[in-house]
Amino acid sequence: MALQCGIVGLPNVGKSTLFNCLSNAKAQAANFPFCTIEPNVGVITVPDERLAKLAELDQPPRVIPATIETVDIAGLVKGAGKGEGLGNKFLAHIRETDAILHVLRCFDDNNVTHVDGSVDPVRDKEIIDTELQFKDLETVENRIEKVRKQSQAGGDKTAGRMYEILLQYQEALRKGQSARTVQLDNKDDRRLARELFLLTDKPVLYVCNVDEASAVKGNRHVDAVAAAVKSEQAGLLVVAAKIEADIAEFDTFEERQLFLSEMGLKESGAVRLIKAAYSLLGLETYFTTGKDETRAWTYVKGAKAPQAAGLIHTDFEKGFIRAEVIRYDDYIRYGSEAACREAGKIAIEGREYTVRDGDIMHFRFNV
């Protein structure tokens, strides 16, 4: 599954600079609003040392890592939820993503214009939240009357349940709360809610863009954001986009690591962002490997073996018979599938097997 994250924020907070560092695509980065008009899509390779070690053992001609798509969406402004500043167009792009990377300006620089005249990331966050909530409220209220009529006219139980869910969302949004604050405990209710594609129901990772001096420990702006989002089910990450831009200029891994070490950082912001996004969405990785190909597959934590097989091809899920599973540590220890088989380290698992992060899997199916 290809994870897609939308990068949002006010103009001039560092969105496009961050996007450029995350991918090979080059969005225009300039010191004025609406520099990026069309959404730019970039593909990030998910770093995973396990994939490299498996490929080193099997020496296949193809090594295929997991990827994340990033969508750089033009800066939103007050009134975006009502169409201001090309808002409707930009909000439509957010609707298609799996998660939101909300970039907040947490640095002071008189040379970089702020659309509201001063640096206040908490205020900026609230502006974006409000615009997304306005758009969600519009979506909900447009559906309520239609669904109510369906439930009353034909006694449609599903429509009746959707109507109750919509009312819960309407109440929260009218209070200035995001859709994700509504707790739906029933699995069927959550499935119905996903059909609404509400913007404020998406997982959010707040990315605090700081100056170089604040890259390691953060600053007062980051502290203010952390306090403001404490009650939210959201992630928070500190990144210095300028440092990430410098890292992107180095040609070798060794050069990048040396630079990071000199800055007091263990990993680049891009790597930490990918890991944070995976954690936020509850994603994990299993592998397939052999003489032809070594590949990483991303699945939702808790997935059963047939669901994991379906990521390769729908026929694998439909005709699932069993999965042959090797623990990653065993594969590295014994060096090959044949050696693992000889050592009795291949487990035969059925339909109810819950996939574990790092599993090496081979599926048997019949269609």
PDB file of C-alpha atoms in Angstrom, residues 15-199:
ATOM      1  CA  LYS A  15       6.351  23.486   3.386  1.00  0.00           C
ATOM      2  CA  SER A  16       7.922  23.471  -0.059  1.00  0.00           C
ATOM      3  CA  THR A  17      11.450  23.544   1.359  1.00  0.00           C
ATOM      4  CA  LEU A  18      10.610  20.487   3.442  1.00  0.00           C
ATOM      5  CA  PHE A  19       8.969  18.811   0.452  1.00  0.00           C
ATOM      6  CA  ASN A  20      12.090  19.366  -1.653  1.00  0.00           C
ATOM      7  CA  CYS A  21      14.183  17.692   1.029  1.00  0.00           C
ATOM      8  CA  LEU A  22      11.848  14.714   1.227  1.00  0.00           C
ATOM      9  CA  SER A  23      11.745  13.874  -2.453  1.00  0.00           C
ATOM     10  CA  ASN A  24      13.470  14.319  -5.768  1.00  0.00           C
ATOM     11  CA  ALA A  25      10.640  16.511  -7.036  1.00  0.00           C
ATOM     12  CA  LYS A  26      11.443  20.221  -6.929  1.00  0.00           C
ATOM     13  CA  ALA A  27       8.624  22.484  -5.878  1.00  0.00           C
ATOM     14  CA  GLN A  28       9.306  26.151  -6.326  1.00  0.00           C
ATOM     15  CA  ALA A  29      10.321  27.717  -3.006  1.00  0.00           C
ATOM     16  CA  ALA A  30      10.020  31.490  -2.790  1.00  0.00           C
ATOM     17  CA  ASN A  31       9.291  34.164  -0.237  1.00  0.00           C
ATOM     18  CA  PHE A  32       5.681  34.931  -1.112  1.00  0.00           C
ATOM     19  CA  PRO A  33       2.270  33.225  -0.718  1.00  0.00           C
ATOM     20  CA  PHE A  34       0.800  30.861  -3.330  1.00  0.00           C
ATOM     21  CA  CYS A  35       4.198  30.147  -4.847  1.00  0.00           C
ATOM     22  CA  THR A  36       3.087  26.541  -5.249  1.00  0.00           C
ATOM     23  CA  ILE A  37      -0.250  26.559  -7.072  1.00  0.00           C
ATOM     24  CA  GLU A  38      -0.611  22.948  -8.207  1.00  0.00           C
ATOM     25  CA  PRO A  39       0.040  20.142  -5.726  1.00  0.00           C
ATOM     26  CA  ASN A  40       3.484  18.641  -6.253  1.00  0.00           C
ATOM     27  CA  VAL A  41       3.765  14.923  -5.673  1.00  0.00           C
ATOM     28  CA  GLY A  42       7.040  13.352  -4.616  1.00  0.00           C
ATOM     29  CA  VAL A  43       7.943   9.769  -3.771  1.00  0.00           C
ATOM     30  CA  ILE A  44      10.109   9.018  -0.734  1.00  0.00           C
ATOM     31  CA  THR A  45      11.920   5.727  -0.302  1.00  0.00           C
ATOM     32  CA  VAL A  46      11.321   4.360   3.187  1.00  0.00           C
ATOM     33  CA  PRO A  47      14.736   3.688   4.776  1.00  0.00           C
ATOM     34  CA  ASP A  48      14.976   0.169   6.192  1.00  0.00           C
ATOM     35  CA  GLU A  49      18.267  -1.502   7.059  1.00  0.00           C
ATOM     36  CA  ARG A  50      16.540  -4.889   7.121  1.00  0.00           C
ATOM     37  CA  LEU A  51      15.752  -4.682   3.407  1.00  0.00           C
ATOM     38  CA  ALA A  52      19.396  -3.941   2.612  1.00  0.00           C
ATOM     39  CA  LYS A  53      20.613  -6.883   4.705  1.00  0.00           C
ATOM     40  CA  LEU A  54      18.177  -9.299   3.059  1.00  0.00           C
ATOM     41  CA  ALA A  55      19.259  -8.083  -0.382  1.00  0.00           C
ATOM     42  CA  GLU A  56      22.889  -8.539   0.606  1.00  0.00           C
ATOM     43  CA  LEU A  57      22.202 -12.189   1.411  1.00  0.00           C
ATOM     44  CA  ASP A  58      20.083 -13.068  -1.631  1.00  0.00           C
ATOM     45  CA  GLN A  59      21.739 -10.784  -4.226  1.00  0.00           C
ATOM     46  CA  PRO A  60      18.573 -10.368  -6.372  1.00  0.00           C
ATOM     47  CA  PRO A  61      18.572  -8.178  -9.499  1.00  0.00           C
ATOM     48  CA  ARG A  62      15.679  -6.122  -8.066  1.00  0.00           C
ATOM     49  CA  VAL A  63      15.390  -4.530  -4.630  1.00  0.00           C
ATOM     50  CA  ILE A  64      12.111  -2.674  -4.094  1.00  0.00           C
ATOM     51  CA  PRO A  65      11.673  -0.582  -0.925  1.00  0.00           C
ATOM     52  CA  ALA A  66       8.412   0.665   0.504  1.00  0.00           C
ATOM     53  CA  THR A  67       7.539   4.233  -0.478  1.00  0.00           C
ATOM     54  CA  ILE A  68       5.568   7.197   0.804  1.00  0.00           C
ATOM     55  CA  GLU A  69       4.009   9.778  -1.497  1.00  0.00           C
ATOM     56  CA  THR A  70       4.101  13.381  -0.315  1.00  0.00           C
ATOM     57  CA  VAL A  71       1.779  16.013  -1.712  1.00  0.00           C
ATOM     58  CA  ASP A  72       2.891  19.620  -1.286  1.00  0.00           C
ATOM     59  CA  ILE A  73      -0.332  21.632  -1.100  1.00  0.00           C
ATOM     60  CA  ALA A  74      -0.255  25.394  -1.581  1.00  0.00           C
ATOM     61  CA  GLY A  75      -0.427  27.565   1.542  1.00  0.00           C
ATOM     62  CA  LEU A  76      -3.866  27.892   3.097  1.00  0.00           C
ATOM     63  CA  VAL A  77      -5.154  31.195   4.471  1.00  0.00           C
ATOM     64  CA  LYS A  78      -8.095  32.426   6.532  1.00  0.00           C
ATOM     65  CA  GLY A  79     -11.285  31.775   4.600  1.00  0.00           C
ATOM     66  CA  ALA A  80      -9.907  28.743   2.734  1.00  0.00           C
ATOM     67  CA  GLY A  81     -12.851  26.688   3.965  1.00  0.00           C
ATOM     68  CA  LYS A  82     -15.130  29.154   2.176  1.00  0.00           C
ATOM     69  CA  GLY A  83     -13.029  29.283  -0.976  1.00  0.00           C
ATOM     70  CA  GLU A  84     -10.650  32.133  -0.135  1.00  0.00           C
ATOM     71  CA  GLY A  85      -7.157  31.963  -1.658  1.00  0.00           C
ATOM     72  CA  LEU A  86      -8.049  29.061  -3.956  1.00  0.00           C
ATOM     73  CA  GLY A  87      -9.019  27.246  -0.768  1.00  0.00           C
ATOM     74  CA  ASN A  88     -11.608  24.851  -2.198  1.00  0.00           C
ATOM     75  CA  LYS A  89      -9.130  23.551  -4.742  1.00  0.00           C
ATOM     76  CA  PHE A  90      -6.394  23.001  -2.172  1.00  0.00           C
ATOM     77  CA  LEU A  91      -8.708  21.387   0.387  1.00  0.00           C
ATOM     78  CA  ALA A  92      -9.854  18.895  -2.256  1.00  0.00           C
ATOM     79  CA  HIS A  93      -6.253  17.745  -2.610  1.00  0.00           C
ATOM     80  CA  ILE A  94      -5.998  17.127   1.154  1.00  0.00           C
ATOM     81  CA  ARG A  95      -9.125  14.955   1.076  1.00  0.00           C
ATOM     82  CA  GLU A  96      -7.334  12.338  -1.025  1.00  0.00           C
ATOM     83  CA  THR A  97      -4.427  11.814   1.412  1.00  0.00           C
ATOM     84  CA  ASP A  98      -4.046   9.260   4.241  1.00  0.00           C
ATOM     85  CA  ALA A  99      -2.474  11.639   6.745  1.00  0.00           C
ATOM     86  CA  ILE A 100      -1.684  15.316   7.170  1.00  0.00           C
ATOM     87  CA  LEU A 101       1.770  16.742   7.833  1.00  0.00           C
ATOM     88  CA  HIS A 102       0.960  20.137   9.325  1.00  0.00           C
ATOM     89  CA  VAL A 103       4.053  22.357   9.057  1.00  0.00           C
ATOM     90  CA  LEU A 104       4.297  25.163  11.603  1.00  0.00           C
ATOM     91  CA  ARG A 105       6.789  28.005  11.497  1.00  0.00           C
ATOM     92  CA  CYS A 106       8.770  27.874  14.732  1.00  0.00           C
ATOM     93  CA  PHE A 107      11.650  30.185  13.824  1.00  0.00           C
ATOM     94  CA  ASP A 108      12.164  33.945  13.892  1.00  0.00           C
ATOM     95  CA  ASP A 109      13.573  35.542  10.747  1.00  0.00           C
ATOM     96  CA  ASN A 110      12.827  39.113   9.711  1.00  0.00           C
ATOM     97  CA  ASN A 111      13.854  38.269   6.158  1.00  0.00           C
ATOM     98  CA  VAL A 112      11.040  35.749   5.730  1.00  0.00           C
ATOM     99  CA  THR A 113       7.600  37.339   5.527  1.00  0.00           C
ATOM    100  CA  HIS A 114       4.808  35.918   7.692  1.00  0.00           C
ATOM    101  CA  VAL A 115       1.353  36.185   6.163  1.00  0.00           C
ATOM    102  CA  ASP A 116      -0.086  37.413   9.511  1.00  0.00           C
ATOM    103  CA  GLY A 117       2.831  39.674  10.408  1.00  0.00           C
ATOM    104  CA  SER A 118       4.233  37.778  13.399  1.00  0.00           C
ATOM    105  CA  VAL A 119       5.476  34.318  14.379  1.00  0.00           C
ATOM    106  CA  ASP A 120       2.904  32.445  16.453  1.00  0.00           C
ATOM    107  CA  PRO A 121       2.671  28.723  15.553  1.00  0.00           C
ATOM    108  CA  VAL A 122      -0.245  28.054  17.917  1.00  0.00           C
ATOM    109  CA  ARG A 123      -2.306  30.770  16.234  1.00  0.00           C
ATOM    110  CA  ASP A 124      -1.261  29.411  12.820  1.00  0.00           C
ATOM    111  CA  LYS A 125      -2.335  25.911  13.841  1.00  0.00           C
ATOM    112  CA  GLU A 126      -5.731  27.178  14.943  1.00  0.00           C
ATOM    113  CA  ILE A 127      -6.233  29.012  11.633  1.00  0.00           C
ATOM    114  CA  ILE A 128      -5.639  25.833   9.624  1.00  0.00           C
ATOM    115  CA  ASP A 129      -7.738  23.751  12.049  1.00  0.00           C
ATOM    116  CA  THR A 130     -10.639  26.188  11.696  1.00  0.00           C
ATOM    117  CA  GLU A 131     -10.533  26.136   7.903  1.00  0.00           C
ATOM    118  CA  LEU A 132     -10.481  22.340   7.790  1.00  0.00           C
ATOM    119  CA  GLN A 133     -13.329  22.195  10.320  1.00  0.00           C
ATOM    120  CA  PHE A 134     -15.408  24.629   8.232  1.00  0.00           C
ATOM    121  CA  LYS A 135     -14.970  22.405   5.202  1.00  0.00           C
ATOM    122  CA  ASP A 136     -15.889  19.280   7.176  1.00  0.00           C
ATOM    123  CA  LEU A 137     -18.979  20.968   8.609  1.00  0.00           C
ATOM    124  CA  GLU A 138     -20.061  21.835   5.072  1.00  0.00           C
ATOM    125  CA  THR A 139     -19.566  18.197   4.030  1.00  0.00           C
ATOM    126  CA  VAL A 140     -21.509  16.881   7.021  1.00  0.00           C
ATOM    127  CA  GLU A 141     -24.430  19.287   6.703  1.00  0.00           C
ATOM    128  CA  ASN A 142     -24.736  18.606   2.974  1.00  0.00           C
ATOM    129  CA  ARG A 143     -25.171  14.905   3.779  1.00  0.00           C
ATOM    130  CA  ILE A 144     -27.427  15.100   6.830  1.00  0.00           C
ATOM    131  CA  GLU A 145     -30.752  15.917   5.164  1.00  0.00           C
ATOM    132  CA  LYS A 146     -30.216  13.449   2.330  1.00  0.00           C
ATOM    133  CA  VAL A 147     -29.365  10.606   4.704  1.00  0.00           C
ATOM    134  CA  ARG A 148     -32.241  11.489   7.052  1.00  0.00           C
ATOM    135  CA  LYS A 149     -34.742  11.189   4.186  1.00  0.00           C
ATOM    136  CA  GLN A 150     -33.240   7.854   3.122  1.00  0.00           C
ATOM    137  CA  SER A 151     -33.548   6.439   6.624  1.00  0.00           C
ATOM    138  CA  GLN A 152     -37.147   7.583   7.024  1.00  0.00           C
ATOM    139  CA  ALA A 153     -38.475   6.767   3.554  1.00  0.00           C
ATOM    140  CA  GLY A 154     -37.195   3.225   3.157  1.00  0.00           C
ATOM    141  CA  GLY A 155     -36.359   2.229   6.697  1.00  0.00           C
ATOM    142  CA  ASP A 156     -32.718   1.947   5.649  1.00  0.00           C
ATOM    143  CA  LYS A 157     -30.874   0.912   8.832  1.00  0.00           C
ATOM    144  CA  THR A 158     -27.460   1.809   7.387  1.00  0.00           C
ATOM    145  CA  ALA A 159     -28.700   5.283   6.439  1.00  0.00           C
ATOM    146  CA  GLY A 160     -30.190   5.627   9.916  1.00  0.00           C
ATOM    147  CA  ARG A 161     -26.857   4.797  11.526  1.00  0.00           C
ATOM    148  CA  MET A 162     -25.021   7.178   9.209  1.00  0.00           C
ATOM    149  CA  TYR A 163     -27.478   9.902  10.210  1.00  0.00           C
ATOM    150  CA  GLU A 164     -26.614   9.388  13.889  1.00  0.00           C
ATOM    151  CA  ILE A 165     -22.891   9.518  13.083  1.00  0.00           C
ATOM    152  CA  LEU A 166     -23.335  12.713  11.075  1.00  0.00           C
ATOM    153  CA  LEU A 167     -25.131  14.350  13.980  1.00  0.00           C
ATOM    154  CA  GLN A 168     -22.216  13.514  16.284  1.00  0.00           C
ATOM    155  CA  TYR A 169     -19.766  15.068  13.841  1.00  0.00           C
ATOM    156  CA  GLN A 170     -21.977  18.123  13.362  1.00  0.00           C
ATOM    157  CA  GLU A 171     -22.095  18.747  17.115  1.00  0.00           C
ATOM    158  CA  ALA A 172     -18.306  18.488  17.490  1.00  0.00           C
ATOM    159  CA  LEU A 173     -17.519  20.653  14.466  1.00  0.00           C
ATOM    160  CA  ARG A 174     -19.939  23.373  15.525  1.00  0.00           C
ATOM    161  CA  LYS A 175     -18.044  23.523  18.825  1.00  0.00           C
ATOM    162  CA  GLY A 176     -14.785  24.083  16.950  1.00  0.00           C
ATOM    163  CA  GLN A 177     -13.581  20.526  17.545  1.00  0.00           C
ATOM    164  CA  SER A 178     -12.035  18.306  14.898  1.00  0.00           C
ATOM    165  CA  ALA A 179     -13.840  15.200  13.659  1.00  0.00           C
ATOM    166  CA  ARG A 180     -11.148  12.964  15.171  1.00  0.00           C
ATOM    167  CA  THR A 181     -12.370  13.930  18.659  1.00  0.00           C
ATOM    168  CA  VAL A 182     -15.588  11.962  18.039  1.00  0.00           C
ATOM    169  CA  GLN A 183     -15.149   8.480  19.526  1.00  0.00           C
ATOM    170  CA  LEU A 184     -16.756   5.744  17.443  1.00  0.00           C
ATOM    171  CA  ASP A 185     -16.303   2.443  19.270  1.00  0.00           C
ATOM    172  CA  ASN A 186     -18.268   0.285  16.855  1.00  0.00           C
ATOM    173  CA  LYS A 187     -16.273  -1.172  13.919  1.00  0.00           C
ATOM    174  CA  ASP A 188     -19.189  -0.727  11.501  1.00  0.00           C
ATOM    175  CA  ASP A 189     -19.588   2.906  12.578  1.00  0.00           C
ATOM    176  CA  ARG A 190     -15.911   3.564  11.894  1.00  0.00           C
ATOM    177  CA  ARG A 191     -16.268   1.986   8.449  1.00  0.00           C
ATOM    178  CA  LEU A 192     -19.232   4.248   7.641  1.00  0.00           C
ATOM    179  CA  ALA A 193     -17.356   7.294   8.947  1.00  0.00           C
ATOM    180  CA  ARG A 194     -14.414   6.621   6.631  1.00  0.00           C
ATOM    181  CA  GLU A 195     -16.758   7.007   3.662  1.00  0.00           C
ATOM    182  CA  LEU A 196     -17.139  10.706   4.544  1.00  0.00           C
ATOM    183  CA  PHE A 197     -13.411  11.443   3.964  1.00  0.00           C
ATOM    184  CA  LEU A 198     -13.477  14.202   6.571  1.00  0.00           C
ATOM    185  CA  LEU A 199     -10.333  16.332   6.613  1.00  0.00           C
TER     186      LEU A 199
END
